[in-house]
Amino acid sequence: MEKLKVMTIFGTRPEAIKMAPVILELEKFSDKIQTTVAVTAQHREMLDQVLKLFKIRPNYDLNIMSAGQTLFDITSRALLGLNKILEEVKPDIILVHGDTTTTFAGALAAYYHQISVGHVEAGLRTGNKFSPYPEEMNRKLTAALTDLNFAPTDTAKKNLLREGISDEKIFVTGNTVIDALYKTVRNDFTFSDELLNGIDYDKKIILVTTHRRENWGEPLRNVYKALKKLVEEFSDVEIIFPVHKNPIVRDVVNEELGNLPRVHLTDPLDYEPFANLMSRVKLILTDSGGVQEEAPALGKPVLVLRDTTERPEAVNAGTVKLIGTEFEKVYENAKLLLTDSAEYKKMSEAVNPYGDGIAAKRIVQAILWTYKLSDEKPAPFNS
Ligand code: UD1
Ligand code: UDP
């Protein structure tokens, strides 16, 4: 029997974190599936640390990252590089994840070769073309090219149905980020980093990450100014801020928050220490997508530094609040949670609307079922 050829294609840190459980699950079916991994390496160091953690060795690495790359650079380099790989491997189906430019280029390259596309984390929408930018269009364009949609939640499935995608092409699986998180967070974890080991986690520790394109410039500067005011005003507040590798983000962070007492600016943390750090801090401020999904599962309140979110589930559950990037909003919302224990308690109930830790199993089961390699259709994830 010919094996089913499945190729995963990804390129950035969050795609790697969320695709790793899928690859590990695919590899369990080596009697039926031939798995190959192609990375664009749209990210380099931030990707490599995830590959190392989950012991994934890509079969193909396009190594496309360049300093200050534009959307045109990423799209064209990924598309041309993937053309050759797809020609050589001729997979039956490729899997892309989420909404990065690698995701869209991967789906487009597969379409040009008339290869089926499976989309992991399908159906997230804000309905706003430019927020997040370019992710909203990356995922919509990918959806148009997709044959099998792996929607993490029922809300995501409804978004796809509304766009005319037929029910039988959609599997509700939960988000693989929760699979990755459960494999990574441990109560007895010790940080190898001296700074993180030395922090007193009984204090009011705020964890911050930022990177979104629509926040570059003034919006991020406002956020950092608000953080500065908070540490200046509250002597028991400490900030840990692993700064994204993007120089456009780093420059503003250093200008506004460099050399301040009780503000620890670090390089991006590897996923294992980062996930374990999330589980220990008091409060998280972020514009990240993935962090909005992980923190609620750990019972950590999240203030989202964006005007829109494609992840309404934890907002509805009360663990996540959308606050935007205005100085006063950031300052007031963070201050409230730092000083009002009733408000804090309301937002720190652990909720798990995004997954139950077996999303990857459902995805692989759905592929096997679709290609008639198993009789078992996976039961949908119910949040
Ligand atoms: C990308 C994705 C975004 C995703 C984010 C996750 C696009 C257009 N954007 O945004 O959807 O949410 O990743 O973090 O697909 N850099 C390094 N080393 C690294 C990674 C990045 O030096 O390991 C620097 C490089 O100078 C690079 C720059 O960061 O040019 C920007 O990287 P890029 O992937 O273009 O954008 P992100 O903001 O990371
Ligand atoms: N993350 C990490 N180290 C960091 C910051 C974030 O490992 O220093 C992880 C985080 O736990 C989440 C993912 O990276 O799983 C989110 O990536 P990012 O915010 O870059 O992208 P997004 O999710 O917004 O696309």
Tab-separated table of C-alpha atoms and ligand atoms in Angstrom:
chain	number	residue	atom	x	y	z
A	1	MET	CA	0.000	0.000	0.000
A	2	GLU	CA	1.276	3.463	-0.944
A	3	LYS	CA	1.629	5.688	2.086
A	4	LEU	CA	-0.224	8.984	2.257
A	5	LYS	CA	2.303	11.777	1.777
A	6	VAL	CA	1.673	14.614	4.234
A	7	MET	CA	3.930	17.655	4.246
A	8	THR	CA	3.768	20.278	6.992
A	9	ILE	CA	4.884	23.776	5.989
A	10	PHE	CA	5.583	26.534	8.519
A	11	GLY	CA	8.065	29.285	9.260
A	12	THR	CA	7.556	31.290	12.449
A	13	ARG	CA	7.726	30.620	16.189
A	14	PRO	CA	3.982	30.338	16.847
A	15	GLU	CA	3.395	28.103	13.825
A	16	ALA	CA	6.173	25.777	15.032
A	17	ILE	CA	4.771	25.620	18.573
A	18	LYS	CA	1.299	24.821	17.271
A	19	MET	CA	2.398	22.474	14.482
A	20	ALA	CA	4.814	20.446	16.658
A	21	PRO	CA	2.041	18.349	18.286
A	22	VAL	CA	0.625	17.598	14.814
A	23	ILE	CA	4.005	16.441	13.480
A	24	LEU	CA	4.616	14.252	16.530
A	25	GLU	CA	1.168	12.702	16.091
A	26	LEU	CA	1.624	12.160	12.324
A	27	GLU	CA	4.870	10.338	13.051
A	28	LYS	CA	2.976	7.799	15.166
A	29	PHE	CA	1.274	6.565	11.970
A	30	SER	CA	4.421	5.868	9.965
A	31	ASP	CA	2.831	2.654	8.661
A	32	LYS	CA	0.199	4.715	6.820
A	33	ILE	CA	1.657	8.202	6.509
A	34	GLN	CA	4.940	9.498	5.137
A	35	THR	CA	5.525	12.787	6.960
A	36	THR	CA	7.843	15.495	5.648
A	37	VAL	CA	8.544	18.843	7.248
A	38	ALA	CA	9.394	21.941	5.225
A	39	VAL	CA	10.227	25.189	6.969
A	40	THR	CA	10.530	28.540	5.244
A	41	ALA	CA	12.401	29.864	8.289
A	42	GLN	CA	10.603	33.190	8.005
A	43	HIS	CA	11.891	33.321	11.586
A	44	ARG	CA	15.321	31.893	12.320
A	45	GLU	CA	16.404	31.781	15.998
A	46	MET	CA	12.803	31.990	17.229
A	47	LEU	CA	11.914	28.995	15.041
A	48	ASP	CA	15.008	26.933	15.780
A	49	GLN	CA	14.491	26.905	19.552
A	50	VAL	CA	11.043	25.335	19.057
A	51	LEU	CA	12.354	22.717	16.623
A	52	LYS	CA	15.032	21.812	19.151
A	53	LEU	CA	12.581	21.578	22.069
A	54	PHE	CA	10.227	19.232	20.213
A	55	LYS	CA	13.112	17.403	18.473
A	56	ILE	CA	11.821	18.136	14.983
A	57	ARG	CA	14.354	17.929	12.141
A	58	PRO	CA	12.983	19.568	9.001
A	59	ASN	CA	13.560	17.719	5.729
A	60	TYR	CA	13.653	21.070	3.924
A	61	ASP	CA	14.736	24.479	5.201
A	62	LEU	CA	14.412	27.465	2.877
A	63	ASN	CA	16.225	29.781	5.299
A	64	ILE	CA	14.487	32.851	3.831
A	65	MET	CA	14.737	35.250	6.780
A	66	SER	CA	16.540	38.524	6.219
A	67	ALA	CA	16.855	41.486	8.565
A	68	GLY	CA	14.013	43.936	8.033
A	69	GLN	CA	12.221	41.664	5.562
A	70	THR	CA	9.091	42.993	3.869
A	71	LEU	CA	5.855	41.158	3.119
A	72	PHE	CA	6.982	41.041	-0.521
A	73	ASP	CA	10.303	39.435	0.467
A	74	ILE	CA	8.645	36.733	2.562
A	75	THR	CA	5.883	35.931	0.054
A	76	SER	CA	8.095	35.750	-3.019
A	77	ARG	CA	10.961	33.826	-1.403
A	78	ALA	CA	8.631	31.332	0.255
A	79	LEU	CA	6.597	30.791	-2.913
A	80	LEU	CA	9.626	30.214	-5.156
A	81	GLY	CA	11.359	27.973	-2.617
A	82	LEU	CA	8.257	25.874	-1.974
A	83	ASN	CA	7.694	25.410	-5.707
A	84	LYS	CA	10.849	23.302	-5.971
A	85	ILE	CA	10.149	21.305	-2.807
A	86	LEU	CA	6.583	20.466	-3.826
A	87	GLU	CA	7.763	19.463	-7.290
A	88	GLU	CA	10.256	17.064	-5.736
A	89	VAL	CA	8.116	15.534	-2.952
A	90	LYS	CA	4.668	15.664	-4.608
A	91	PRO	CA	2.729	15.358	-1.323
A	92	ASP	CA	-0.920	14.277	-1.353
A	93	ILE	CA	-1.746	17.023	1.117
A	94	ILE	CA	0.152	19.859	2.753
A	95	LEU	CA	-0.694	21.300	6.160
A	96	VAL	CA	-0.266	24.971	6.944
A	97	HIS	CA	-1.031	26.716	10.191
A	98	GLY	CA	-2.810	29.926	11.115
A	99	ASP	CA	-2.278	33.236	9.409
A	100	THR	CA	1.317	34.193	8.711
A	101	THR	CA	2.692	35.035	5.300
A	102	THR	CA	4.323	31.589	5.219
A	103	THR	CA	0.834	30.115	5.721
A	104	PHE	CA	-0.603	31.914	2.724
A	105	ALA	CA	2.436	31.308	0.502
A	106	GLY	CA	2.371	27.617	1.465
A	107	ALA	CA	-1.295	27.240	0.556
A	108	LEU	CA	-0.815	29.143	-2.708
A	109	ALA	CA	2.226	27.063	-3.699
A	110	ALA	CA	0.255	23.863	-3.054
A	111	TYR	CA	-2.680	25.172	-5.085
A	112	TYR	CA	-0.422	25.982	-8.036
A	113	HIS	CA	0.683	22.331	-7.940
A	114	GLN	CA	-2.939	21.172	-7.492
A	115	ILE	CA	-2.043	19.624	-4.140
A	116	SER	CA	-4.671	19.496	-1.378
A	117	VAL	CA	-4.404	21.912	1.507
A	118	GLY	CA	-5.212	21.269	5.161
A	119	HIS	CA	-5.491	24.391	7.311
A	120	VAL	CA	-4.770	24.030	11.015
A	121	GLU	CA	-6.337	26.781	13.153
A	122	ALA	CA	-8.823	27.635	10.418
A	123	GLY	CA	-11.704	30.081	10.735
A	124	LEU	CA	-10.382	32.799	13.060
A	125	ARG	CA	-11.710	36.192	11.979
A	126	THR	CA	-11.943	39.777	13.143
A	127	GLY	CA	-13.828	40.901	10.045
A	128	ASN	CA	-11.391	43.807	9.687
A	129	LYS	CA	-9.064	43.572	6.682
A	130	PHE	CA	-6.308	45.585	8.346
A	131	SER	CA	-6.532	44.320	11.911
A	132	PRO	CA	-4.552	42.233	12.425
A	133	TYR	CA	-2.501	43.088	9.361
A	134	PRO	CA	-1.712	41.109	7.263
A	135	GLU	CA	-3.007	38.102	9.224
A	136	GLU	CA	-6.738	38.619	8.592
A	137	MET	CA	-6.252	38.420	4.840
A	138	ASN	CA	-3.624	35.686	5.087
A	139	ARG	CA	-6.150	33.422	6.789
A	140	LYS	CA	-9.044	34.385	4.502
A	141	LEU	CA	-6.973	33.805	1.380
A	142	THR	CA	-5.736	30.511	2.822
A	143	ALA	CA	-9.336	29.473	3.516
A	144	ALA	CA	-10.171	30.007	-0.149
A	145	LEU	CA	-7.444	27.499	-1.073
A	146	THR	CA	-8.170	24.960	1.674
A	147	ASP	CA	-9.693	21.497	1.289
A	148	LEU	CA	-9.694	20.382	4.942
A	149	ASN	CA	-10.344	22.965	7.641
A	150	PHE	CA	-9.275	22.199	11.197
A	151	ALA	CA	-11.223	24.787	13.178
A	152	PRO	CA	-10.104	25.066	16.799
A	153	THR	CA	-13.514	26.056	18.174
A	154	ASP	CA	-17.163	26.085	17.245
A	155	THR	CA	-16.994	29.866	16.785
A	156	ALA	CA	-14.275	29.385	14.176
A	157	LYS	CA	-16.383	26.754	12.423
A	158	LYS	CA	-19.346	29.145	12.310
A	159	ASN	CA	-17.136	31.797	10.673
A	160	LEU	CA	-16.236	29.321	7.928
A	161	LEU	CA	-19.835	28.210	7.408
A	162	ARG	CA	-20.815	31.872	7.065
A	163	GLU	CA	-18.272	32.191	4.260
A	164	GLY	CA	-19.934	29.338	2.375
A	165	ILE	CA	-17.497	26.565	3.256
A	166	SER	CA	-19.317	23.274	3.451
A	167	ASP	CA	-19.834	21.534	6.736
A	168	GLU	CA	-18.153	18.274	5.712
A	169	LYS	CA	-14.883	20.094	5.044
A	170	ILE	CA	-14.684	21.370	8.642
A	171	PHE	CA	-13.474	19.477	11.717
A	172	VAL	CA	-13.633	21.145	15.137
A	173	THR	CA	-10.469	19.946	16.821
A	174	GLY	CA	-9.466	22.307	19.644
A	175	ASN	CA	-6.294	24.326	19.321
A	176	THR	CA	-2.999	22.451	19.229
A	177	VAL	CA	-1.477	25.238	21.337
A	178	ILE	CA	-3.074	23.601	24.373
A	179	ASP	CA	-1.475	20.263	23.417
A	180	ALA	CA	1.918	22.039	23.327
A	181	LEU	CA	1.241	23.884	26.587
A	182	TYR	CA	0.303	20.712	28.473
A	183	LYS	CA	3.504	19.053	27.292
A	184	THR	CA	5.558	22.012	28.506
A	185	VAL	CA	4.280	23.531	31.768
A	186	ARG	CA	5.329	21.730	34.936
A	187	ASN	CA	5.031	22.763	38.586
A	188	ASP	CA	8.609	21.658	39.306
A	189	PHE	CA	10.179	23.470	36.338
A	190	THR	CA	13.335	25.430	37.171
A	191	PHE	CA	14.615	28.191	34.930
A	192	SER	CA	18.192	27.892	33.746
A	193	ASP	CA	18.244	31.681	33.421
A	194	GLU	CA	19.539	33.380	36.567
A	195	LEU	CA	17.245	36.398	36.212
A	196	LEU	CA	14.078	34.290	35.980
A	197	ASN	CA	15.194	32.021	38.799
A	198	GLY	CA	15.905	34.986	41.061
A	199	ILE	CA	12.493	36.666	40.659
A	200	ASP	CA	10.126	36.637	43.623
A	201	TYR	CA	6.902	35.408	41.995
A	202	ASP	CA	4.851	36.414	45.046
A	203	LYS	CA	5.398	40.022	43.959
A	204	LYS	CA	3.296	41.752	41.289
A	205	ILE	CA	5.091	40.463	38.227
A	206	ILE	CA	3.776	41.595	34.838
A	207	LEU	CA	4.793	39.699	31.707
A	208	VAL	CA	4.722	41.697	28.471
A	209	THR	CA	5.091	40.774	24.787
A	210	THR	CA	4.437	42.921	21.709
A	211	HIS	CA	5.009	42.576	17.986
A	212	ARG	CA	1.920	43.286	15.858
A	213	ARG	CA	2.504	45.307	12.712
A	214	GLU	CA	-0.596	47.481	13.197
A	215	ASN	CA	0.865	48.496	16.594
A	216	TRP	CA	4.316	49.519	15.299
A	217	GLY	CA	5.304	53.111	16.160
A	218	GLU	CA	3.059	55.316	18.298
A	219	PRO	CA	0.654	52.632	19.605
A	220	LEU	CA	3.553	50.609	21.043
A	221	ARG	CA	5.216	53.750	22.368
A	222	ASN	CA	2.010	54.609	24.273
A	223	VAL	CA	1.917	51.132	25.784
A	224	TYR	CA	5.538	51.366	26.936
A	225	LYS	CA	4.973	54.824	28.454
A	226	ALA	CA	2.043	53.421	30.442
A	227	LEU	CA	4.208	50.532	31.677
A	228	LYS	CA	6.868	53.029	32.743
A	229	LYS	CA	4.323	54.982	34.761
A	230	LEU	CA	3.140	51.778	36.464
A	231	VAL	CA	6.606	50.742	37.671
A	232	GLU	CA	7.388	54.269	38.762
A	233	GLU	CA	4.187	54.453	40.787
A	234	PHE	CA	4.107	50.956	42.320
A	235	SER	CA	7.304	49.840	44.006
A	236	ASP	CA	6.065	46.231	44.245
A	237	VAL	CA	5.520	45.944	40.494
A	238	GLU	CA	8.152	44.301	38.319
A	239	ILE	CA	8.037	43.776	34.564
A	240	ILE	CA	9.531	40.922	32.550
A	241	PHE	CA	9.528	41.760	28.872
A	242	PRO	CA	11.022	39.266	26.392
A	243	VAL	CA	11.439	41.581	23.419
A	244	HIS	CA	10.637	40.266	19.936
A	245	LYS	CA	13.643	40.030	17.588
A	246	ASN	CA	12.170	42.524	15.162
A	247	PRO	CA	14.405	45.657	15.279
A	248	ILE	CA	11.366	47.880	14.624
A	249	VAL	CA	9.934	46.708	17.941
A	250	ARG	CA	13.235	46.548	19.838
A	251	ASP	CA	14.274	50.116	19.093
A	252	VAL	CA	11.126	51.633	20.627
A	253	VAL	CA	11.231	49.288	23.634
A	254	ASN	CA	14.808	50.313	24.383
A	255	GLU	CA	14.024	54.011	23.990
A	256	GLU	CA	11.067	53.913	26.394
A	257	LEU	CA	11.952	51.159	28.870
A	258	GLY	CA	15.724	50.682	28.666
A	259	ASN	CA	17.612	50.919	31.982
A	260	LEU	CA	14.582	51.302	34.241
A	261	PRO	CA	14.675	49.696	37.673
A	262	ARG	CA	12.388	46.625	37.959
A	263	VAL	CA	11.966	46.407	34.167
A	264	HIS	CA	13.735	43.329	32.821
A	265	LEU	CA	14.130	43.442	29.049
A	266	THR	CA	15.318	40.114	27.670
A	267	ASP	CA	15.694	38.409	24.315
A	268	PRO	CA	12.717	36.262	23.292
A	269	LEU	CA	12.577	33.339	25.683
A	270	ASP	CA	12.581	29.756	24.519
A	271	TYR	CA	9.106	28.253	24.624
A	272	GLU	CA	9.712	26.045	27.654
A	273	PRO	CA	10.810	28.829	30.026
A	274	PHE	CA	8.270	31.228	28.519
A	275	ALA	CA	5.311	28.904	29.052
A	276	ASN	CA	6.429	28.170	32.602
A	277	LEU	CA	6.936	31.867	33.253
A	278	MET	CA	3.359	32.562	32.125
A	279	SER	CA	2.139	30.117	34.737
A	280	ARG	CA	3.940	32.025	37.534
A	281	VAL	CA	3.369	35.717	36.865
A	282	LYS	CA	0.434	37.781	38.125
A	283	LEU	CA	-0.664	39.490	34.947
A	284	ILE	CA	0.043	39.403	31.213
A	285	LEU	CA	-0.093	42.299	28.744
A	286	THR	CA	0.278	41.232	25.128
A	287	ASP	CA	-0.714	41.719	21.517
A	288	SER	CA	0.097	38.065	20.754
A	289	GLY	CA	-2.463	35.641	19.424
A	290	GLY	CA	-1.029	32.499	20.989
A	291	VAL	CA	-0.572	34.022	24.435
A	292	GLN	CA	-4.288	34.933	24.465
A	293	GLU	CA	-5.025	31.224	24.132
A	294	GLU	CA	-2.456	29.879	26.575
A	295	ALA	CA	-2.812	32.266	29.513
A	296	PRO	CA	-6.533	31.566	30.166
A	297	ALA	CA	-5.728	27.858	30.468
A	298	LEU	CA	-3.240	28.807	33.195
A	299	GLY	CA	-5.724	31.074	34.976
A	300	LYS	CA	-3.757	34.244	34.190
A	301	PRO	CA	-5.587	37.466	33.346
A	302	VAL	CA	-4.612	38.928	29.996
A	303	LEU	CA	-4.936	42.536	28.887
A	304	VAL	CA	-4.828	42.492	25.100
A	305	LEU	CA	-3.060	45.453	23.511
A	306	ARG	CA	-5.224	45.445	20.407
A	307	ASP	CA	-8.501	46.936	19.185
A	308	THR	CA	-9.789	43.686	17.700
A	309	THR	CA	-9.432	40.008	18.466
A	310	GLU	CA	-10.156	36.897	16.464
A	311	ARG	CA	-10.253	34.982	19.742
A	312	PRO	CA	-13.509	36.071	21.441
A	313	GLU	CA	-13.895	32.915	23.535
A	314	ALA	CA	-11.711	33.916	26.495
A	315	VAL	CA	-13.003	37.497	26.348
A	316	ASN	CA	-16.518	36.098	26.762
A	317	ALA	CA	-15.301	33.861	29.574
A	318	GLY	CA	-13.909	36.946	31.349
A	319	THR	CA	-10.194	36.020	31.521
A	320	VAL	CA	-9.124	38.251	28.649
A	321	LYS	CA	-9.907	41.935	28.177
A	322	LEU	CA	-9.381	43.878	24.984
A	323	ILE	CA	-7.922	47.261	25.975
A	324	GLY	CA	-6.234	48.676	22.861
A	325	THR	CA	-3.026	50.713	22.998
A	326	GLU	CA	-4.008	54.132	24.375
A	327	PHE	CA	-1.863	55.294	27.288
A	328	GLU	CA	-4.727	55.878	29.739
A	329	LYS	CA	-6.491	52.594	28.893
A	330	VAL	CA	-3.349	50.563	29.414
A	331	TYR	CA	-2.415	52.339	32.613
A	332	GLU	CA	-5.929	52.268	34.148
A	333	ASN	CA	-6.711	48.654	33.286
A	334	ALA	CA	-3.396	47.345	34.562
A	335	LYS	CA	-3.645	49.481	37.705
A	336	LEU	CA	-7.121	48.127	38.441
A	337	LEU	CA	-5.931	44.530	38.304
A	338	LEU	CA	-2.877	45.299	40.419
A	339	THR	CA	-4.836	47.036	43.155
A	340	ASP	CA	-8.339	45.547	43.224
A	341	SER	CA	-8.266	41.939	44.363
A	342	ALA	CA	-11.953	41.335	43.554
A	343	GLU	CA	-11.406	42.461	39.940
A	344	TYR	CA	-8.273	40.346	39.790
A	345	LYS	CA	-10.063	37.280	41.122
A	346	LYS	CA	-12.850	37.677	38.560
A	347	MET	CA	-10.315	37.534	35.732
A	348	SER	CA	-8.115	34.760	37.050
A	349	GLU	CA	-10.474	31.798	36.949
A	350	ALA	CA	-8.821	29.209	34.701
A	351	VAL	CA	-10.893	28.603	31.567
A	352	ASN	CA	-10.186	26.343	28.657
A	353	PRO	CA	-12.248	27.378	25.647
A	354	TYR	CA	-9.434	26.671	23.182
A	355	GLY	CA	-8.576	23.046	23.638
A	356	ASP	CA	-8.253	19.954	25.792
A	357	GLY	CA	-4.786	18.761	24.823
A	358	ILE	CA	-5.762	16.273	22.104
A	359	ALA	CA	-6.322	18.566	19.114
A	360	ALA	CA	-3.437	17.020	17.148
A	361	LYS	CA	-4.928	13.565	17.626
A	362	ARG	CA	-8.241	14.768	16.163
A	363	ILE	CA	-6.477	16.421	13.217
A	364	VAL	CA	-4.526	13.306	12.282
A	365	GLN	CA	-7.615	11.134	12.812
A	366	ALA	CA	-9.563	13.459	10.488
A	367	ILE	CA	-6.874	13.126	7.799
A	368	LEU	CA	-6.835	9.328	8.096
A	369	TRP	CA	-10.623	9.241	7.925
A	370	THR	CA	-10.782	11.568	4.909
A	371	TYR	CA	-8.279	9.441	2.993
A	372	LYS	CA	-10.097	6.230	4.015
A	373	LEU	CA	-7.176	5.000	6.100
A	374	SER	CA	-9.378	4.752	9.195
A	375	ASP	CA	-13.085	4.164	9.817
A	376	GLU	CA	-13.083	6.402	12.831
A	377	LYS	CA	-14.261	9.989	12.361
A	378	PRO	CA	-13.013	12.107	15.283
A	379	ALA	CA	-15.652	13.491	17.640
A	380	PRO	CA	-15.572	17.307	17.648
A	381	PHE	CA	-13.924	19.249	20.456
A	382	ASN	CA	-16.503	20.735	22.805
A	383	SER	CA	-15.397	23.729	24.836
B	1	UD1	C1	5.508	37.247	11.997
B	1	UD1	C2	4.145	37.075	11.323
B	1	UD1	C3	3.031	37.307	12.332
B	1	UD1	C4	3.229	36.459	13.578
B	1	UD1	C5	4.626	36.696	14.144
B	1	UD1	C6	4.895	35.798	15.313
B	1	UD1	C7	3.866	37.745	8.978
B	1	UD1	C8	3.772	38.857	8.015
B	1	UD1	N1	4.002	38.073	10.256
B	1	UD1	O1	5.640	38.624	12.363
B	1	UD1	O2	1.798	36.969	11.729
B	1	UD1	O3	2.258	36.818	14.527
B	1	UD1	O4	5.592	36.409	13.123
B	1	UD1	O5	6.010	36.228	16.038
B	1	UD1	O6	3.834	36.599	8.586
B	1	UD1	N2	13.680	38.334	13.414
B	1	UD1	C9	14.917	37.809	13.768
B	1	UD1	N3	14.967	36.515	14.219
B	1	UD1	C10	13.876	35.708	14.322
B	1	UD1	C11	12.624	36.256	13.965
B	1	UD1	C12	12.547	37.555	13.508
B	1	UD1	O7	15.919	38.490	13.704
B	1	UD1	O8	14.014	34.546	14.721
B	1	UD1	C13	13.612	39.748	12.924
B	1	UD1	C14	14.155	39.889	11.488
B	1	UD1	O9	14.802	41.129	11.372
B	1	UD1	C15	12.865	39.912	10.648
B	1	UD1	C16	11.929	40.654	11.598
B	1	UD1	O10	12.248	40.164	12.893
B	1	UD1	O11	13.030	40.551	9.410
B	1	UD1	C17	10.460	40.493	11.325
B	1	UD1	O12	10.067	39.126	11.173
B	1	UD1	P1	8.698	38.801	10.356
B	1	UD1	O13	8.471	37.321	10.357
B	1	UD1	O14	8.714	39.487	9.029
B	1	UD1	O15	7.584	39.551	11.191
B	1	UD1	P2	7.038	39.299	12.662
B	1	UD1	O16	6.708	40.616	13.232
B	1	UD1	O17	7.946	38.382	13.372
B	2	UDP	N1	6.498	32.780	23.161
B	2	UDP	C1	7.764	32.256	23.457
B	2	UDP	N2	8.742	33.110	23.900
B	2	UDP	C2	8.538	34.447	24.045
B	2	UDP	C3	7.261	34.974	23.728
B	2	UDP	C4	6.255	34.119	23.276
B	2	UDP	O1	7.981	31.053	23.340
B	2	UDP	O2	9.478	35.149	24.462
B	2	UDP	C5	5.449	31.862	22.664
B	2	UDP	C6	4.094	31.955	23.326
B	2	UDP	O3	4.005	31.085	24.439
B	2	UDP	C7	3.151	31.542	22.208
B	2	UDP	C8	3.855	32.004	20.956
B	2	UDP	O4	5.213	32.202	21.310
B	2	UDP	O5	2.987	30.140	22.132
B	2	UDP	C9	3.244	33.271	20.445
B	2	UDP	O6	4.058	33.814	19.463
B	2	UDP	P1	3.923	35.302	18.971
B	2	UDP	O7	3.341	36.151	20.017
B	2	UDP	O8	5.248	35.677	18.409
B	2	UDP	O9	2.948	35.165	17.715
B	2	UDP	P2	1.350	35.154	17.559
B	2	UDP	O10	0.781	34.089	18.428
B	2	UDP	O11	0.868	36.527	17.877
B	2	UDP	O12	1.187	34.871	16.093
